[in-house]
CSV table of C-alpha atoms in Angstrom, one decimal:
chain,number,residue,atom,x,y,z
A,748,MET,CA,81.1,159.1,68.1
A,749,GLY,CA,79.5,161.7,70.4
A,750,THR,CA,80.7,165.2,71.4
A,751,ILE,CA,81.2,166.8,74.8
A,752,VAL,CA,81.8,170.5,75.2
A,753,SER,CA,83.3,171.4,78.6
A,754,PHE,CA,82.8,175.0,79.6
A,755,HIS,CA,85.1,176.6,82.2
A,756,ALA,CA,85.9,179.9,83.9
A,757,HIS,CA,89.7,179.9,83.8
A,758,PRO,CA,92.6,177.9,82.5
A,759,ASP,CA,93.4,174.9,84.7
A,760,ASP,CA,89.8,174.6,85.8
A,761,GLU,CA,89.4,171.9,83.2
A,762,SER,CA,92.3,169.9,84.7
A,763,ILE,CA,91.0,170.0,88.3
A,764,THR,CA,87.3,169.5,87.7
A,765,THR,CA,86.6,167.5,84.6
A,766,ALA,CA,89.9,166.1,83.2
A,767,GLY,CA,89.1,162.5,84.0
A,768,THR,CA,85.8,162.7,82.3
A,769,LEU,CA,87.3,164.4,79.2
A,770,ALA,CA,90.2,162.0,78.9
A,771,LYS,CA,87.9,159.0,79.3
A,772,ALA,CA,85.6,160.4,76.6
A,773,ALA,CA,88.5,161.1,74.2
A,774,LYS,CA,89.9,157.6,74.8
A,775,ALA,CA,86.5,156.1,73.9
A,776,GLY,CA,86.6,158.0,70.5
A,777,HIS,CA,84.3,160.9,71.4
A,778,ARG,CA,85.0,164.5,70.4
A,779,VAL,CA,86.1,166.7,73.2
A,780,VAL,CA,85.9,170.5,73.1
A,781,LEU,CA,87.2,173.0,75.7
A,782,VAL,CA,85.7,176.5,76.1
A,783,PHE,CA,87.1,179.1,78.5
A,784,ALA,CA,85.2,182.2,79.5
A,785,THR,CA,88.4,184.0,80.5
A,786,ARG,CA,92.2,183.7,80.1
A,787,GLY,CA,92.8,183.8,83.9
A,788,GLU,CA,94.4,187.2,83.9
A,789,LEU,CA,94.1,187.5,87.7
A,790,GLY,CA,95.7,184.2,88.6
A,791,GLU,CA,98.7,184.3,90.9
A,792,PRO,CA,101.7,183.0,89.0
A,793,VAL,CA,104.2,180.7,90.6
A,794,PRO,CA,107.2,182.9,91.6
A,795,GLY,CA,109.8,182.9,88.9
A,796,VAL,CA,107.9,180.9,86.3
A,797,LEU,CA,107.2,183.8,83.9
A,798,ALA,CA,109.9,185.1,81.6
A,799,GLU,CA,110.7,188.8,81.8
A,800,GLY,CA,107.9,190.7,80.1
A,801,GLU,CA,105.7,187.5,79.6
A,802,GLN,CA,102.0,188.2,80.1
A,803,LEU,CA,100.2,185.8,82.4
A,804,ALA,CA,97.1,185.7,80.1
A,805,VAL,CA,99.2,184.7,77.1
A,806,ARG,CA,101.0,182.0,79.2
A,807,ARG,CA,97.8,180.6,80.6
A,808,SER,CA,96.2,180.5,77.1
A,809,ALA,CA,99.1,178.4,75.8
A,810,GLU,CA,98.8,176.1,78.8
A,811,CYS,CA,95.2,175.4,77.8
A,812,PHE,CA,96.3,174.1,74.4
A,813,GLU,CA,99.0,171.9,76.1
A,814,SER,CA,96.3,170.6,78.5
A,815,ALA,CA,94.1,169.8,75.5
A,816,LYS,CA,96.8,167.7,74.0
A,817,VAL,CA,97.2,165.8,77.2
A,818,LEU,CA,93.5,165.1,77.4
A,819,GLY,CA,92.8,164.5,73.8
A,820,ALA,CA,90.6,167.5,73.2
A,821,ALA,CA,90.1,168.5,69.6
A,822,ARG,CA,89.3,172.2,70.0
A,823,VAL,CA,90.0,175.0,72.4
A,824,GLU,CA,88.0,178.3,72.4
A,825,PHE,CA,87.9,181.5,74.5
A,826,LEU,CA,84.8,183.7,74.9
A,827,GLY,CA,87.0,186.7,75.5
A,828,TYR,CA,85.9,187.9,78.9
A,829,VAL,CA,88.3,189.1,81.6
A,830,ASP,CA,88.9,187.3,84.9
A,831,SER,CA,86.7,188.7,87.7
A,832,GLY,CA,88.8,187.7,90.7
A,833,MET,CA,87.5,186.2,93.9
A,834,MET,CA,84.1,187.1,95.2
A,835,GLY,CA,83.9,190.5,96.9
A,836,GLU,CA,87.1,192.0,95.3
A,837,PRO,CA,87.0,195.3,93.4
A,838,THR,CA,87.8,193.5,90.2
A,839,ASN,CA,84.3,192.1,90.3
A,840,ASP,CA,83.1,195.5,89.1
A,841,ALA,CA,85.4,195.8,86.1
A,842,PRO,CA,83.2,196.5,83.1
A,843,TYR,CA,84.5,193.7,80.9
A,844,CYS,CA,84.9,191.0,83.5
A,845,PHE,CA,82.9,187.8,83.1
A,846,TRP,CA,80.9,188.5,86.3
A,847,GLN,CA,79.5,191.7,84.8
A,848,ALA,CA,78.6,190.1,81.4
A,849,GLY,CA,75.0,190.0,80.5
A,850,VAL,CA,74.0,186.3,80.7
A,851,GLU,CA,72.0,186.4,77.4
A,852,HIS,CA,74.9,188.1,75.5
A,853,ALA,CA,77.5,185.7,76.9
A,854,ALA,CA,75.2,182.7,76.2
A,855,ARG,CA,74.9,183.7,72.6
A,856,ARG,CA,78.7,183.7,72.3
A,857,LEU,CA,78.8,180.2,73.7
A,858,ALA,CA,75.8,179.1,71.7
A,859,VAL,CA,77.7,179.9,68.4
A,860,ILE,CA,80.2,177.2,69.4
A,861,LEU,CA,77.5,174.8,70.5
A,862,ASP,CA,75.7,175.3,67.2
A,863,GLU,CA,78.9,174.4,65.4
A,864,GLU,CA,79.7,171.4,67.5
A,865,GLU,CA,76.2,170.1,68.2
A,866,PRO,CA,77.3,168.4,71.4
A,867,ASP,CA,75.5,165.6,73.2
A,868,VAL,CA,76.7,166.9,76.6
A,869,LEU,CA,77.7,170.3,77.9
A,870,THR,CA,79.6,170.4,81.2
A,871,THR,CA,79.2,173.5,83.4
A,872,TYR,CA,79.4,174.0,87.2
A,873,ASP,CA,76.7,173.8,89.9
A,874,ASP,CA,74.7,176.9,90.9
A,875,ASN,CA,77.3,178.0,93.4
A,876,GLY,CA,80.2,177.4,91.1
A,877,SER,CA,81.4,174.6,93.4
A,878,TYR,CA,82.9,177.1,95.9
A,879,GLY,CA,81.4,180.5,95.3
A,880,HIS,CA,83.8,182.0,92.7
A,881,PRO,CA,81.8,184.6,90.7
A,882,ASP,CA,83.2,183.4,87.3
A,883,HIS,CA,82.2,179.8,88.2
A,884,ILE,CA,78.7,180.9,89.2
A,885,GLN,CA,78.5,182.7,85.8
A,886,VAL,CA,79.6,179.6,84.0
A,887,HIS,CA,76.5,177.9,85.5
A,888,ARG,CA,74.2,180.7,84.4
A,889,VAL,CA,75.6,181.2,81.0
A,890,GLY,CA,76.0,177.5,80.2
A,891,LYS,CA,72.4,176.8,81.2
A,892,ARG,CA,71.1,179.5,78.9
A,893,ALA,CA,73.4,178.7,76.0
A,894,ALA,CA,72.3,175.0,76.1
A,895,GLU,CA,68.7,176.2,75.9
A,896,LEU,CA,69.6,178.4,72.9
A,897,ALA,CA,71.5,175.6,71.1
A,898,GLY,CA,69.2,172.7,72.1
A,899,VAL,CA,72.0,170.6,73.9
A,900,PRO,CA,70.4,167.4,75.2
A,901,VAL,CA,72.3,167.1,78.4
A,902,VAL,CA,73.8,169.7,80.8
A,903,ALA,CA,76.1,168.1,83.4
A,904,GLN,CA,76.9,170.5,86.3
A,905,ASN,CA,80.3,169.5,87.7
A,906,THR,CA,80.4,169.7,91.5
A,907,ILE,CA,82.4,168.6,94.5
A,908,ASN,CA,80.9,165.8,96.6
A,909,ARG,CA,81.2,167.3,100.1
A,910,ASP,CA,80.3,164.0,101.8
A,911,TRP,CA,82.9,162.1,99.7
A,912,LEU,CA,85.5,164.7,100.5
A,913,LEU,CA,84.7,164.6,104.2
A,914,ARG,CA,84.9,160.8,104.3
A,915,GLY,CA,88.2,160.9,102.6
A,916,MET,CA,89.6,163.5,104.9
A,917,ARG,CA,88.5,161.6,108.0
A,918,GLY,CA,90.0,158.5,106.5
A,919,LEU,CA,93.4,160.3,106.1
A,920,GLN,CA,93.0,161.7,109.6
A,921,ALA,CA,92.4,158.2,111.1
A,922,ALA,CA,95.5,156.9,109.2
A,923,GLY,CA,97.6,159.9,110.4
A,924,GLU,CA,98.1,161.0,106.8
A,925,ILE,CA,96.5,164.5,106.9
A,926,PRO,CA,98.8,166.6,104.7
A,927,GLU,CA,100.9,169.3,106.4
A,928,GLY,CA,99.0,172.6,106.7
A,929,TRP,CA,95.5,171.0,106.5
A,930,ASP,CA,93.0,171.4,109.3
A,931,ALA,CA,91.3,168.3,110.7
A,932,PRO,CA,87.9,167.8,109.1
A,933,ASP,CA,84.8,168.8,111.0
A,934,ASP,CA,81.3,170.2,110.2
A,935,THR,CA,82.9,173.3,108.8
A,936,ILE,CA,85.8,171.8,106.9
A,937,PRO,CA,85.2,171.6,104.1
A,938,PRO,CA,82.9,174.7,104.5
A,939,PRO,CA,79.1,174.3,103.9
A,940,THR,CA,79.4,176.4,100.7
A,941,PHE,CA,82.0,174.0,99.2
A,942,GLY,CA,80.4,171.6,96.8
A,943,LYS,CA,77.1,169.8,97.3
A,944,PRO,CA,75.8,167.1,99.6
A,945,GLU,CA,75.9,163.7,98.0
A,946,ALA,CA,72.1,163.4,98.1
A,947,GLU,CA,71.9,166.3,95.5
A,948,ILE,CA,74.4,164.7,93.1
A,949,THR,CA,72.9,162.7,90.4
A,950,HIS,CA,75.8,161.2,88.4
A,951,ARG,CA,79.5,160.3,88.6
A,952,VAL,CA,82.2,159.5,86.2
A,953,GLU,CA,84.6,156.8,87.3
A,954,ALA,CA,88.0,157.9,85.9
A,955,VAL,CA,90.5,156.3,88.3
A,956,ASP,CA,92.3,154.8,85.2
A,957,PHE,CA,92.8,158.3,83.9
A,958,ALA,CA,94.1,159.8,87.2
A,959,GLU,CA,97.7,160.2,86.0
A,960,GLN,CA,96.5,161.8,82.7
A,961,LYS,CA,94.5,164.2,84.9
A,962,ARG,CA,97.5,165.1,86.9
A,963,ALA,CA,99.6,165.5,83.8
A,964,SER,CA,97.0,168.0,82.6
A,965,MET,CA,97.4,169.9,85.9
A,966,ARG,CA,101.2,169.9,85.5
A,967,VAL,CA,101.1,171.8,82.2
A,968,HIS,CA,99.4,174.7,84.1
A,969,ALA,CA,102.8,175.4,85.5
A,970,SER,CA,102.2,179.1,85.9
A,971,GLN,CA,99.6,178.2,88.6
A,972,MET,CA,100.8,174.9,90.0
A,973,SER,CA,104.4,174.3,91.1
A,974,PRO,CA,105.6,170.7,91.5
A,975,GLU,CA,105.2,171.3,95.2
A,976,HIS,CA,101.5,172.1,94.9
A,977,PHE,CA,99.6,169.8,97.2
A,978,MET,CA,97.6,168.2,94.4
A,979,LEU,CA,100.7,167.4,92.4
A,980,ALA,CA,102.7,166.2,95.4
A,981,MET,CA,100.0,163.8,96.6
A,982,PRO,CA,101.0,160.1,96.6
A,983,ASP,CA,99.5,158.3,93.6
A,984,PRO,CA,96.9,156.2,95.6
A,985,ILE,CA,95.6,159.3,97.5
A,986,PHE,CA,95.4,161.3,94.3
A,987,ALA,CA,93.5,158.5,92.6
A,988,MET,CA,91.1,158.2,95.5
A,989,GLY,CA,90.5,161.9,95.8
A,990,PHE,CA,90.4,162.9,92.1
A,991,GLY,CA,89.6,159.7,90.2
A,992,THR,CA,85.8,160.1,90.5
A,993,GLU,CA,84.1,163.2,89.2
A,994,PHE,CA,80.7,164.3,90.2
A,995,TYR,CA,77.8,165.9,88.4
A,996,ILE,CA,74.3,167.2,88.8
A,997,VAL,CA,72.0,166.6,85.8
A,998,THR,CA,68.6,168.2,86.6
A,999,ASP,CA,66.8,166.6,83.6
A,1000,PRO,CA,68.5,163.4,82.8
A,1001,PRO,CA,67.3,161.7,79.6
A,1002,SER,CA,65.6,158.3,79.8
A,1003,PRO,CA,67.9,155.4,79.2
A,1004,ALA,CA,66.3,154.8,75.8
A,1005,ALA,CA,66.8,158.4,74.7
A,1006,ALA,CA,70.2,159.1,76.3
A,1007,PRO,CA,73.0,160.0,73.9
A,1008,GLU,CA,75.6,157.2,73.7
A,1009,ILE,CA,78.4,159.4,75.2
A,1010,PHE,CA,76.2,160.2,78.2
A,1011,ALA,CA,75.3,156.5,78.8
A,1012,ASP,CA,78.9,155.5,78.4
A,1013,LEU,CA,80.4,158.0,80.9
A,1014,PHE,CA,77.8,159.1,83.4
A,1015,LEU,CA,76.8,156.6,86.0
A,1016,PRO,CA,73.7,157.3,88.3
A,1017,MET,CA,74.7,158.1,91.8
A,1018,HIS,CA,71.4,156.7,93.2
A,1019,PRO,CA,70.3,153.8,91.0
């Protein structure tokens, strides 16, 4: 049995980005641990979903534990920082937001958990946080340093495969199945700051068999995703195609002989 710690900025990030990887790991008997930097205080709740007086941060924290049950995660932890909001908003300057946290200090908080769990793999995000969110960028920075402090063998940076996404969108366009409200794909859709080119991506996790488990994890984040949310409303084949493979950048992959079993089991080279 190996251990994978998956580090995220906000509740529901684990569902969208790494749920297939985590569900597949848990099914194979590996230990899965979720760590969140914030409780997503600045998320926009689905209208009418919160009870009178219910705090969004409390609700979203509870949703993390429900998601963990769906995915088979054994532990959920929060580092205790405050949601920073989108890049360029005044909330980025709040003194206790994650964006303002000292990387070394935050990394020591995460490293305590890593020391306890002794994971074989830590998942973070790429250096632009997949799409430029300050808290996601900070997850990359803090996760990288915490892994150094705790001696984690493999850091897998989750990312969006821009080329894969563009191919999929063009396929939908050719079939006349572009969802309502979407723009036709071109060189700026998705934008150049969204994800990474396929040539920069080193590994993938094939998790099509866990697509429905991934979507079930999304559903429990009901404060953020209504049943009409485009990701939840997708036909099953389109969801499996778009979300059934998860992509990672591993800058220093171990040799096959030295690779932890969980890494060898889950992470397939993109460019063999």
